[in-house]
PDB file of C-alpha atoms in Angstrom:
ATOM      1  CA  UNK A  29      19.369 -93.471  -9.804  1.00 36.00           C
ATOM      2  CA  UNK A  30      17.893 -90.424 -10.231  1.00 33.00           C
ATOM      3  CA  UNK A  31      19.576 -88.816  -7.153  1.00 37.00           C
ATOM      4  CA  UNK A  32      22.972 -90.191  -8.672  1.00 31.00           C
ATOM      5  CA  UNK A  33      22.859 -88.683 -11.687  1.00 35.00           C
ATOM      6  CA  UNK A  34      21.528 -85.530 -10.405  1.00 40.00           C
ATOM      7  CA  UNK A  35      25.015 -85.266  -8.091  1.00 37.00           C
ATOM      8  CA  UNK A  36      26.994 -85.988 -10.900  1.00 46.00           C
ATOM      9  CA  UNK A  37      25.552 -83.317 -12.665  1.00 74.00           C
ATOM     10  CA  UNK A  38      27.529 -80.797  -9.771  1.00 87.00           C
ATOM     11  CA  UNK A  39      30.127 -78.655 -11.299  1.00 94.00           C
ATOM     12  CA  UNK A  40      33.535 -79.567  -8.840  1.00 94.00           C
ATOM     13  CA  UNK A  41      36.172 -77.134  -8.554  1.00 96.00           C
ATOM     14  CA  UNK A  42      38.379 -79.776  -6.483  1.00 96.00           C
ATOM     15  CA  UNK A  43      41.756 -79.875  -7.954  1.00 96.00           C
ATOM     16  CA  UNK A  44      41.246 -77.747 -11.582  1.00 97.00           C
ATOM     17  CA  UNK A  45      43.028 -74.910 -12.810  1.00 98.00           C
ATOM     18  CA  UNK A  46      41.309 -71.581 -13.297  1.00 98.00           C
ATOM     19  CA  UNK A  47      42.132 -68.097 -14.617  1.00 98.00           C
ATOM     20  CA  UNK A  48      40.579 -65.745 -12.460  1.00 98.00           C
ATOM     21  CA  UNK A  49      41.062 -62.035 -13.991  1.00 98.00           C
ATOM     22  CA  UNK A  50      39.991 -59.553 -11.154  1.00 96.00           C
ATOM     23  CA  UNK A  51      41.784 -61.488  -8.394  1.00 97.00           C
ATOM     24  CA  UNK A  52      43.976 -58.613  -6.682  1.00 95.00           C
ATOM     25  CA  UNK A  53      40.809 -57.227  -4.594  1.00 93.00           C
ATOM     26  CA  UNK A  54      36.686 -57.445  -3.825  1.00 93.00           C
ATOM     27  CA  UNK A  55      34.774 -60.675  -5.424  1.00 96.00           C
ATOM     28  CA  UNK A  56      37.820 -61.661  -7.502  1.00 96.00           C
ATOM     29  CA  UNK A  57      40.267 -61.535  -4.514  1.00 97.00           C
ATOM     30  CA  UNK A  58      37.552 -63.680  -2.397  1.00 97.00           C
ATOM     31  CA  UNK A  59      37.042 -66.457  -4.518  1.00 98.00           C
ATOM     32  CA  UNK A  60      40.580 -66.795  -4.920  1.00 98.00           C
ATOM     33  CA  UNK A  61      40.410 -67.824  -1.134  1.00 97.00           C
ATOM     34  CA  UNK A  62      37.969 -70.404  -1.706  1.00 97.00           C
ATOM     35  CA  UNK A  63      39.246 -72.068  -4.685  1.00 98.00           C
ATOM     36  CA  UNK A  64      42.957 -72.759  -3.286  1.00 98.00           C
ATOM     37  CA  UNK A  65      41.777 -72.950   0.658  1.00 97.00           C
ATOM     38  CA  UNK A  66      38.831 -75.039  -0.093  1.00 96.00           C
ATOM     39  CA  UNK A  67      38.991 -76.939  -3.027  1.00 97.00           C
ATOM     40  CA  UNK A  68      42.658 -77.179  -3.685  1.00 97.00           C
ATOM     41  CA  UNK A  69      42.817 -75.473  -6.839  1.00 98.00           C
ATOM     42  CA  UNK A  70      44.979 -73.892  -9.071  1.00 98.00           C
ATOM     43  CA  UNK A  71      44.610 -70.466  -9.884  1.00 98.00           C
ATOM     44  CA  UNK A  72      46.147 -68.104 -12.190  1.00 98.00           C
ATOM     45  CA  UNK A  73      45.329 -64.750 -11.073  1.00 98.00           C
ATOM     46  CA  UNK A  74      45.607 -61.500 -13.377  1.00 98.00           C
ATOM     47  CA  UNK A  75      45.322 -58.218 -12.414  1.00 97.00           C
ATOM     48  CA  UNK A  76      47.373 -55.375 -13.217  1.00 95.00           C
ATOM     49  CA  UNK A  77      49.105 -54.873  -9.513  1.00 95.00           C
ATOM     50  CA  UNK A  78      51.447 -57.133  -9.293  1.00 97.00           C
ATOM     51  CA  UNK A  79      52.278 -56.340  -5.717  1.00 97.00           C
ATOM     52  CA  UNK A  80      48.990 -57.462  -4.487  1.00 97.00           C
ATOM     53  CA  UNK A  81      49.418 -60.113  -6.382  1.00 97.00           C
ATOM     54  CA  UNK A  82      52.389 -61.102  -4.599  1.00 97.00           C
ATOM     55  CA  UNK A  83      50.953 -60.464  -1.353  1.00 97.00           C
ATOM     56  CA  UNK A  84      48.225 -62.640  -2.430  1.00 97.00           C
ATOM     57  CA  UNK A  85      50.120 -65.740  -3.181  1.00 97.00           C
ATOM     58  CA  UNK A  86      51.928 -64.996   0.040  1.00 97.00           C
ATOM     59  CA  UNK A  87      49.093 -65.517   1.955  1.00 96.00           C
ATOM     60  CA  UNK A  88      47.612 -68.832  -0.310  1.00 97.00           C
ATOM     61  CA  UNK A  89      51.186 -70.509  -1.221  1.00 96.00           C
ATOM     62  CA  UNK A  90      52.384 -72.036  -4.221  1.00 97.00           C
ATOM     63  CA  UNK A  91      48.414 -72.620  -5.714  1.00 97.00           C
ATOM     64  CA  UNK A  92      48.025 -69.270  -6.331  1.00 98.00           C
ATOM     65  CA  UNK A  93      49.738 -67.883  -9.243  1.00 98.00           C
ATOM     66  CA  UNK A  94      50.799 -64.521 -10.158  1.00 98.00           C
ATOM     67  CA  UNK A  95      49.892 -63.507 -13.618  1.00 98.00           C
ATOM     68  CA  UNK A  96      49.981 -59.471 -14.038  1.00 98.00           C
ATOM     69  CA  UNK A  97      48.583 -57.880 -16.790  1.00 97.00           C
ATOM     70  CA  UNK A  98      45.479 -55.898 -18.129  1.00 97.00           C
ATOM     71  CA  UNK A  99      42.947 -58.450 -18.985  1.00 97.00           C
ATOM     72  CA  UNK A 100      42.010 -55.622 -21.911  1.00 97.00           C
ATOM     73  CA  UNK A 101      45.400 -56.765 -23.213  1.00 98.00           C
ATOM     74  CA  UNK A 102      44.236 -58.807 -26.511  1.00 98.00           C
ATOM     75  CA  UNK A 103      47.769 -59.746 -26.863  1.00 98.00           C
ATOM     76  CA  UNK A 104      48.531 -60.779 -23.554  1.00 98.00           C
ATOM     77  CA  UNK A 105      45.657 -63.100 -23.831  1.00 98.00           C
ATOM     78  CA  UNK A 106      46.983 -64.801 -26.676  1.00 98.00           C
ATOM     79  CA  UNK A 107      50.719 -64.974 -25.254  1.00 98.00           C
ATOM     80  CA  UNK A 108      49.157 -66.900 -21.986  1.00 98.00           C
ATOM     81  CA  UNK A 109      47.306 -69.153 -23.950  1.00 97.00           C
ATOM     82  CA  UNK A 110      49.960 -70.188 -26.252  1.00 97.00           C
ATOM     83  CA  UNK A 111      52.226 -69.991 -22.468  1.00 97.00           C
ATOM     84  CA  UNK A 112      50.038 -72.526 -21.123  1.00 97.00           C
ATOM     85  CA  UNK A 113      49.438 -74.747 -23.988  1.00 94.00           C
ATOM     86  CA  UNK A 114      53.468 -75.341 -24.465  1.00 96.00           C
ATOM     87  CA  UNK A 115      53.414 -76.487 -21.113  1.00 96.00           C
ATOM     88  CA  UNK A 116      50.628 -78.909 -21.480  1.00 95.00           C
ATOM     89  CA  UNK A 117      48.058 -76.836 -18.547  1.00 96.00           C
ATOM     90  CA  UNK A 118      44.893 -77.467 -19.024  1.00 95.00           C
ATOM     91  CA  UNK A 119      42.803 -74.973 -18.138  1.00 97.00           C
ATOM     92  CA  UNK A 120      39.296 -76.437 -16.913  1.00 98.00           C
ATOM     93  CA  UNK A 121      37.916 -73.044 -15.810  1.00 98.00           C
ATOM     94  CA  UNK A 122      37.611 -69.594 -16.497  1.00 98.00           C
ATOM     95  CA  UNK A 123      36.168 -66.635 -14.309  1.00 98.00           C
ATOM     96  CA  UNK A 124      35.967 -63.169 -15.925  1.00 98.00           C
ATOM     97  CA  UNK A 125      35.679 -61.366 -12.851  1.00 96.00           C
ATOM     98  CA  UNK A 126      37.526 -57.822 -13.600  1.00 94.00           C
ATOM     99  CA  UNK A 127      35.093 -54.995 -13.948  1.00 92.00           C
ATOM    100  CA  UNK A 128      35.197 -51.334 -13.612  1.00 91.00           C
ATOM    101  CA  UNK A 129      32.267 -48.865 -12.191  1.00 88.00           C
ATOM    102  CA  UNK A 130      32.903 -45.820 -13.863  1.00 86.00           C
ATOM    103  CA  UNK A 131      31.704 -42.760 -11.886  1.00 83.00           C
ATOM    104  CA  UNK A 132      27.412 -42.134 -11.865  1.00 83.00           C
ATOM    105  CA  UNK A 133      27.088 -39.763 -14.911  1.00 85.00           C
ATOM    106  CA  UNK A 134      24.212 -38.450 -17.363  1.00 84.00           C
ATOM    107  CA  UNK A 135      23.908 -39.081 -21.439  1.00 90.00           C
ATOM    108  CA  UNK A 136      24.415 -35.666 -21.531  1.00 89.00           C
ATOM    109  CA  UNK A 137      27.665 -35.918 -19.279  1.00 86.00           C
ATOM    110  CA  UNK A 138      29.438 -38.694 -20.621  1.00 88.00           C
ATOM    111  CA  UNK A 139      31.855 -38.396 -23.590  1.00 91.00           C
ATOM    112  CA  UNK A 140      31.775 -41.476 -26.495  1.00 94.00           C
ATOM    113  CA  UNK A 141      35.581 -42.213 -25.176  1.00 94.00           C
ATOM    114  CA  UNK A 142      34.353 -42.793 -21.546  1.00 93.00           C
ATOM    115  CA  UNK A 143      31.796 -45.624 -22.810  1.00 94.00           C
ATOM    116  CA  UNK A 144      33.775 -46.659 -25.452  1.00 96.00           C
ATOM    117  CA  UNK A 145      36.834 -47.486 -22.396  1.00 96.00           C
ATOM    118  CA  UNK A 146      34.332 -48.989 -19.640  1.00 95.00           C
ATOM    119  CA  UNK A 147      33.202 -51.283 -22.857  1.00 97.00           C
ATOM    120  CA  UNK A 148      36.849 -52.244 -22.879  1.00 97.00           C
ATOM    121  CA  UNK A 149      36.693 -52.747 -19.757  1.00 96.00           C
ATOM    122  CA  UNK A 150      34.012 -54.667 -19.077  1.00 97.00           C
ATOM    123  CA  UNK A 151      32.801 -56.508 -22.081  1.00 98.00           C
ATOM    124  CA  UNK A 152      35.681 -56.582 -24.847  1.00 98.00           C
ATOM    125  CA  UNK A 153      38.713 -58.211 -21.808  1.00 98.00           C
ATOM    126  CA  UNK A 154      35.905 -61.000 -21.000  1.00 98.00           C
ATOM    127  CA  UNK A 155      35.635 -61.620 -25.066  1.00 98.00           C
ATOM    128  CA  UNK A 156      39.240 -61.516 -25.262  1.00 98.00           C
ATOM    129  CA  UNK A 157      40.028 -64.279 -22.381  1.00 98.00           C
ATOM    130  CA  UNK A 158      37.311 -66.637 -23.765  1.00 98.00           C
ATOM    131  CA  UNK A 159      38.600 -66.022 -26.794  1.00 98.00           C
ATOM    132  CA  UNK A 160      41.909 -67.144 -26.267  1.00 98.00           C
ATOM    133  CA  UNK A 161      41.199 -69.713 -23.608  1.00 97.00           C
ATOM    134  CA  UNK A 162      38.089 -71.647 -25.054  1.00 97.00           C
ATOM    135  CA  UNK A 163      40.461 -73.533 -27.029  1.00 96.00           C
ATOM    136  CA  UNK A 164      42.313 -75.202 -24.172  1.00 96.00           C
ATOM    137  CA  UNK A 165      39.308 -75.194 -22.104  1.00 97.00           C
ATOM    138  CA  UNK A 166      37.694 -77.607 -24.317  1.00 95.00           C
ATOM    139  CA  UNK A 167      40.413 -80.378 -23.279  1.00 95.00           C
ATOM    140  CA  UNK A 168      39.134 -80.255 -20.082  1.00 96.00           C
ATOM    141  CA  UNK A 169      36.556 -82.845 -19.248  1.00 93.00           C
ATOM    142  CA  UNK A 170      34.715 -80.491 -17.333  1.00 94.00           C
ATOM    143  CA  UNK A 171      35.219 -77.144 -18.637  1.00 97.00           C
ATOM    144  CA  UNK A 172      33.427 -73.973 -17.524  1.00 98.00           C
ATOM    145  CA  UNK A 173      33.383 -69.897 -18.364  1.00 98.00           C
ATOM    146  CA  UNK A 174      31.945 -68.115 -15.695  1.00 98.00           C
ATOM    147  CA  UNK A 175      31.291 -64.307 -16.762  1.00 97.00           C
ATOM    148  CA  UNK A 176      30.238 -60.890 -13.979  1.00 97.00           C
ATOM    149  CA  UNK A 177      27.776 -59.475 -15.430  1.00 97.00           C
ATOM    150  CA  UNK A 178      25.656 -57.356 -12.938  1.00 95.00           C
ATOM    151  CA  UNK A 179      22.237 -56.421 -11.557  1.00 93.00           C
ATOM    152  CA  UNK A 180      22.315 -53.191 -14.022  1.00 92.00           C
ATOM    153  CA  UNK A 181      21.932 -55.810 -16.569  1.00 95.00           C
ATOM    154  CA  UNK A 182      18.623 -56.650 -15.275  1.00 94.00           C
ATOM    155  CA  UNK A 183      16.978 -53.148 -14.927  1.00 92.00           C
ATOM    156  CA  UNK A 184      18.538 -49.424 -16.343  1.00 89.00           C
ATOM    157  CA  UNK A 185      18.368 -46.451 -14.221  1.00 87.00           C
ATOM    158  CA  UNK A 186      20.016 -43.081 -14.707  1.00 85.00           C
ATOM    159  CA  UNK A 187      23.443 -42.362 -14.545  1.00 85.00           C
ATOM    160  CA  UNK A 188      25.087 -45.865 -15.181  1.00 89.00           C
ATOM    161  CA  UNK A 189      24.220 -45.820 -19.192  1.00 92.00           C
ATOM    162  CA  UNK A 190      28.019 -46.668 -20.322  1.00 94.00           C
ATOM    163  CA  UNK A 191      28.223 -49.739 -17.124  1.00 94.00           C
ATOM    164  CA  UNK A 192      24.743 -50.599 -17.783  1.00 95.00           C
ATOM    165  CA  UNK A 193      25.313 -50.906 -21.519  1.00 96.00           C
ATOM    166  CA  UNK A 194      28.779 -52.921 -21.623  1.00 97.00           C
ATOM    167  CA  UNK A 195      26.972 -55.406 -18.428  1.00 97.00           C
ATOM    168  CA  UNK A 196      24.000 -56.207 -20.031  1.00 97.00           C
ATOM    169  CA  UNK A 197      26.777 -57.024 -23.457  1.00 97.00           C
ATOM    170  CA  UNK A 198      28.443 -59.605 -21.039  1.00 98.00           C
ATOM    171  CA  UNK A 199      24.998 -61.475 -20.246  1.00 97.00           C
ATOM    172  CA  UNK A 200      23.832 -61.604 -23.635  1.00 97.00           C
ATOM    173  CA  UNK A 201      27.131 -63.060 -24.715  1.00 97.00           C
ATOM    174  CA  UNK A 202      27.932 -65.456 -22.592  1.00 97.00           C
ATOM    175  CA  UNK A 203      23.898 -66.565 -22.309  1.00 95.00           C
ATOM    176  CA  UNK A 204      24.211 -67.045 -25.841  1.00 95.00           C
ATOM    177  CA  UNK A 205      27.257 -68.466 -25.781  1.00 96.00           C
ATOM    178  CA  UNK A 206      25.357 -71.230 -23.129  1.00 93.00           C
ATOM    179  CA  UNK A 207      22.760 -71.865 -25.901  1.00 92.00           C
ATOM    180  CA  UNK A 208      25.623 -73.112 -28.074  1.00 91.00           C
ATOM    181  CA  UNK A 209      27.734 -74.925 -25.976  1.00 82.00           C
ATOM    182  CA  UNK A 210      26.498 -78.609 -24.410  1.00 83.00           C
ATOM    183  CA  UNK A 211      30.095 -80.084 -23.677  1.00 89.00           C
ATOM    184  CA  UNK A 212      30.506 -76.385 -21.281  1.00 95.00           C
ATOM    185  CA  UNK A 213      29.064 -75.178 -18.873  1.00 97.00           C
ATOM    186  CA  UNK A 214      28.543 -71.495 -19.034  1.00 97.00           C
ATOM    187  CA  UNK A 215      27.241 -69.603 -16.658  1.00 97.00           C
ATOM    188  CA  UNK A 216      26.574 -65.420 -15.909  1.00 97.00           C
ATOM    189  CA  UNK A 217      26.094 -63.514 -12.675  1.00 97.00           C
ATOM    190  CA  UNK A 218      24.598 -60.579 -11.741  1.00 96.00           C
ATOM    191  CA  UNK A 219      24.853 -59.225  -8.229  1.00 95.00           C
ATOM    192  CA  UNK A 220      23.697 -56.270  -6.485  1.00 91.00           C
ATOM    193  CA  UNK A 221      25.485 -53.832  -4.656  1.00 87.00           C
ATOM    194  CA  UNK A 222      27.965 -56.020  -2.714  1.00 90.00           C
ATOM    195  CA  UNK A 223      30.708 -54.872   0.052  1.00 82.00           C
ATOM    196  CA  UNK A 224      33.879 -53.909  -1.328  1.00 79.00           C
ATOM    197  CA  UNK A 225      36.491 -50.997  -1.983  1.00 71.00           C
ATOM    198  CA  UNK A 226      34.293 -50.103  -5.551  1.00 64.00           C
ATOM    199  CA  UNK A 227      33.285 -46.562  -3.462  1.00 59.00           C
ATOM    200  CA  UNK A 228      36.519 -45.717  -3.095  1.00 60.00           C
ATOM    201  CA  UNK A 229      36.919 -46.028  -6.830  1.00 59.00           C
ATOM    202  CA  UNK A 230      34.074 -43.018  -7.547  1.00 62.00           C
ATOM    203  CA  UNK A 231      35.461 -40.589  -5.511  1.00 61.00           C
ATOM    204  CA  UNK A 232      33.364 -41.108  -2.301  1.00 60.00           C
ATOM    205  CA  UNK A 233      34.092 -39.382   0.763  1.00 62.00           C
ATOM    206  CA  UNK A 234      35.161 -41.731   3.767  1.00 65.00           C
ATOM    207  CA  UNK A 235      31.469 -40.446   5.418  1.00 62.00           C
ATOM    208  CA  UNK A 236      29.697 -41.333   2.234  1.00 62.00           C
ATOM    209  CA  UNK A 237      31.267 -44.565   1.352  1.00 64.00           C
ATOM    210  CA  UNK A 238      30.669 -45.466   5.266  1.00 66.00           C
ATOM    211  CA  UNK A 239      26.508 -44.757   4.654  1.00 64.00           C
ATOM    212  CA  UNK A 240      26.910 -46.634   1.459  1.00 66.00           C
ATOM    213  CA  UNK A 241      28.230 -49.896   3.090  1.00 69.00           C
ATOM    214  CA  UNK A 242      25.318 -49.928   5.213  1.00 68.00           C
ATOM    215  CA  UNK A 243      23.185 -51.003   2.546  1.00 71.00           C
ATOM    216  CA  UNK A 244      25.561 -53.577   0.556  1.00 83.00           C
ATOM    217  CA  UNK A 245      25.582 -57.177   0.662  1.00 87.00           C
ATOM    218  CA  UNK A 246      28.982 -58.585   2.730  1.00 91.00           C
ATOM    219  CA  UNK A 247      31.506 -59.956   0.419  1.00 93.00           C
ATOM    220  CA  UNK A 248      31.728 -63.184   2.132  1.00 94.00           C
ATOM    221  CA  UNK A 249      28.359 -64.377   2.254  1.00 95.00           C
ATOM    222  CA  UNK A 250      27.866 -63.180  -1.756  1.00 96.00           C
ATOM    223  CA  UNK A 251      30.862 -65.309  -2.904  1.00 97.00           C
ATOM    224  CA  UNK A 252      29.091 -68.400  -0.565  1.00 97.00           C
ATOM    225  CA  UNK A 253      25.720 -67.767  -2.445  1.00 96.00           C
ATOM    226  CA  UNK A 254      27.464 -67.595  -5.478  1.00 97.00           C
ATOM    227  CA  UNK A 255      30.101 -70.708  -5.272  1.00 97.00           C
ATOM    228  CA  UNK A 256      26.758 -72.805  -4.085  1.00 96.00           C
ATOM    229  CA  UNK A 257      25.244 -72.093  -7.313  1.00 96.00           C
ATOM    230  CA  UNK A 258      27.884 -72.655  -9.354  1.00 97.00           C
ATOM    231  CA  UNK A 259      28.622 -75.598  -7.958  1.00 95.00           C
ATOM    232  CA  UNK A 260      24.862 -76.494  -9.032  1.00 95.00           C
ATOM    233  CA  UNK A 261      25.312 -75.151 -12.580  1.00 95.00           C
ATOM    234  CA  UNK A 262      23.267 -72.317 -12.602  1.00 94.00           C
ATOM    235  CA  UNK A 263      23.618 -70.663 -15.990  1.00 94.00           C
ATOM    236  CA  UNK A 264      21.893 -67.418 -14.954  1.00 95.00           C
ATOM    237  CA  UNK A 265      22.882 -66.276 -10.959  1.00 97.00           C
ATOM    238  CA  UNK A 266      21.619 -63.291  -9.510  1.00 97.00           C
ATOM    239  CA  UNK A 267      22.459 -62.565  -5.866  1.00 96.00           C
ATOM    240  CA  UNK A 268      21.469 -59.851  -3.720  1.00 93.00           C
ATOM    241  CA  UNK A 269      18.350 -58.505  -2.215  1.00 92.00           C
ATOM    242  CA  UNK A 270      18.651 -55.449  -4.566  1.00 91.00           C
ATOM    243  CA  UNK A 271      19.296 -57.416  -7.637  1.00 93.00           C
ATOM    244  CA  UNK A 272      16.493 -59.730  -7.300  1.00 95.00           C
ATOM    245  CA  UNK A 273      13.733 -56.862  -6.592  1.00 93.00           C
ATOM    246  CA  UNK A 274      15.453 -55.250  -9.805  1.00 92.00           C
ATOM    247  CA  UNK A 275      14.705 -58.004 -11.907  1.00 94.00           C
ATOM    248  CA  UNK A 276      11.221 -58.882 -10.637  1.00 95.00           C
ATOM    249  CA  UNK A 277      10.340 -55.775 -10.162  1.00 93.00           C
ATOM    250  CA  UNK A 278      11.839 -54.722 -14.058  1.00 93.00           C
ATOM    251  CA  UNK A 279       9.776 -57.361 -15.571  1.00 94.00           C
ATOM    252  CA  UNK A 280       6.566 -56.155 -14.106  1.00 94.00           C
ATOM    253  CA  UNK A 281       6.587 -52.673 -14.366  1.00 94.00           C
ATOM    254  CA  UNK A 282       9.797 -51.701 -16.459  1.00 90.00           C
ATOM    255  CA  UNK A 283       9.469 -47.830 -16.259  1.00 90.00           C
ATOM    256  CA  UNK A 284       8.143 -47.402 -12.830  1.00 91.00           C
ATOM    257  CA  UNK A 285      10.795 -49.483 -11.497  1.00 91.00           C
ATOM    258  CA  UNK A 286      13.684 -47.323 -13.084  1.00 88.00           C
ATOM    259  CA  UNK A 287      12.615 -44.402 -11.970  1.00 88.00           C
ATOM    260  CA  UNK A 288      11.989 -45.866  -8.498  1.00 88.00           C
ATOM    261  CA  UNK A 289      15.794 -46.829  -8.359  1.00 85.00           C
ATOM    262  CA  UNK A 290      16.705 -43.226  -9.529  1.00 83.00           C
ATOM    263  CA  UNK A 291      14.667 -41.798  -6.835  1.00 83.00           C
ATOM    264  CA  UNK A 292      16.186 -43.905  -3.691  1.00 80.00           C
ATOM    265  CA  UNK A 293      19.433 -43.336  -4.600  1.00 78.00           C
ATOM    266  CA  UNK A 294      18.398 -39.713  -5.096  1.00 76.00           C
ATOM    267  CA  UNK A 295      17.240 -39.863  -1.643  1.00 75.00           C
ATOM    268  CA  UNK A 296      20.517 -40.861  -0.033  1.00 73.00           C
ATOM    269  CA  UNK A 297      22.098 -37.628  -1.158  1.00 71.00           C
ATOM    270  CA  UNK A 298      25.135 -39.128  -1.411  1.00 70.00           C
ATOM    271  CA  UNK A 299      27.301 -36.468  -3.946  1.00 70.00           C
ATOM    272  CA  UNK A 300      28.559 -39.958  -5.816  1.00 69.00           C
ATOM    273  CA  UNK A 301      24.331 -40.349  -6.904  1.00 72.00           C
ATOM    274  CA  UNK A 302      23.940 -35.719  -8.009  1.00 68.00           C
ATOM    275  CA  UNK A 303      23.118 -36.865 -11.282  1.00 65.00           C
ATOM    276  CA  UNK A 304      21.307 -39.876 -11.113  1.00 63.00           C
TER     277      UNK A 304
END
């Protein structure tokens, strides 16, 4: 019996309908893939290229679904809910996977408009889409909001104060949110550096971004990890060798461990880490 119950207690993506933000590229992109190849969902997927978009659904079929627009769009939010709710969708899931990485900077370096956008970014579009969706998501008999946090949540270093700052808003949210919600299940994920085009997005050089690689997690075996866990209802997933030594290593000795990060990437001399 106890075995029974424990199964039961799986979250299934078979067959639901999910609004994935973040789905043109990287993580977002992948578990796109898995939800309409695997499990036969549905899947809305914003973004603000619509061409990839496109070339996504190409490639998945008539599951996939287009939806363009800037998750930081409050209003956009609102005009899909009330979109969806006409035509009687259900949504049963939610994954706020959009995120930005703004380039490594100092305090000293950073302007209050730079954080105040990456907190747009990152934190506020999340709040937004729950916002508007938690309403329809509570029809569903099994509804979940699954939020990216990331491993900077778990331990600060220098040079990611603004990212580090609006992540660690996004796991505090949505882990309180957890606390207050029975009937959903929330969950929040950090991961470590992980394979994808984010290098590209800070200016690397090819070189650099090449030596960079070397050390991330692949894409496909982080989305596994992470779809496994889900599926068990984790409400608090870290994945990555990186961003599990950053959180035990965080707890144990907080300040030796953050300048320890700011050394190693130091180290690399990678021109993306100079002020680090």
């Amino acid at each position: 019996m106890w075995s029974f119950e424990k199964v039961n207690m799986r979250y299934d993506f078979t067959n639901k309908t999910v609004i994935l933000t973040g789905a043109s590229s990287g993580i977002g992109k992948e578990i796109a893939k898995r939800l309409v190849l695997k499990f036969g969902a549905t899947v809305y997927g914003v973004a603000r290229r619509a061409e990839l978009l496109d070339e996504i659904k190409d490639s998945l079929g008539e599951r996939f679904i287009p939806t363009p627009f800037d998750a930081t769009d409050k209003d956009a939010w609102c005009e899909l809910a009330k979109r969806l709710d006409s035509e009687g969708v259900i949504v049963d899931t939610l994954i706020n996977c959009a995120g930005a990485l703004p380039k490594f900077a100092s305090v000293e370096n950073s302007s209050s408009d730079s954080v105040a956008k990456i907190m747009e970014i990152n934190f506020m579009a999340q709040v937004y889409a729950t916002e508007a969706m938690l309403p329809i998501i509570k029809k569903s008999t099994q509804g979940a909001i699954i939020s990216f946090s990331s491993s900077s949540a778990l331990c600060p270093f220098a040079g990611v104060s603004a990212y580090c700052a609006s992540k660690s808003a996004v796991r505090m949210y949505f882990e309180c949110m957890a606390s207050e919600n029975k009937d959903i299940y929330v969950s929040s994920i950090m991961t470590g550096f992980v394979k994808t085009d984010i290098m590209k997005n800070q200016g690397a050089s090819e070189k650099d971004a090449r030596l960079f690689s070397k050390v991330c997690a692949p894409l496909d075996k982080t989305v596994s990890k992470i779809m496994r866990r889900l599926r068990r209802r984790k409400a608090r997933i870290i994945v990555g060798a990186d961003a599990h030594m950053m959180s035990f290593m965080y707890r144990c000795f907080p300040r030796f461990t953050s300048k320890l990060i700011s050394k190693i990437l130091k180290k690399t001399k990678l021109e993306i880490f100079s002020q680090v």
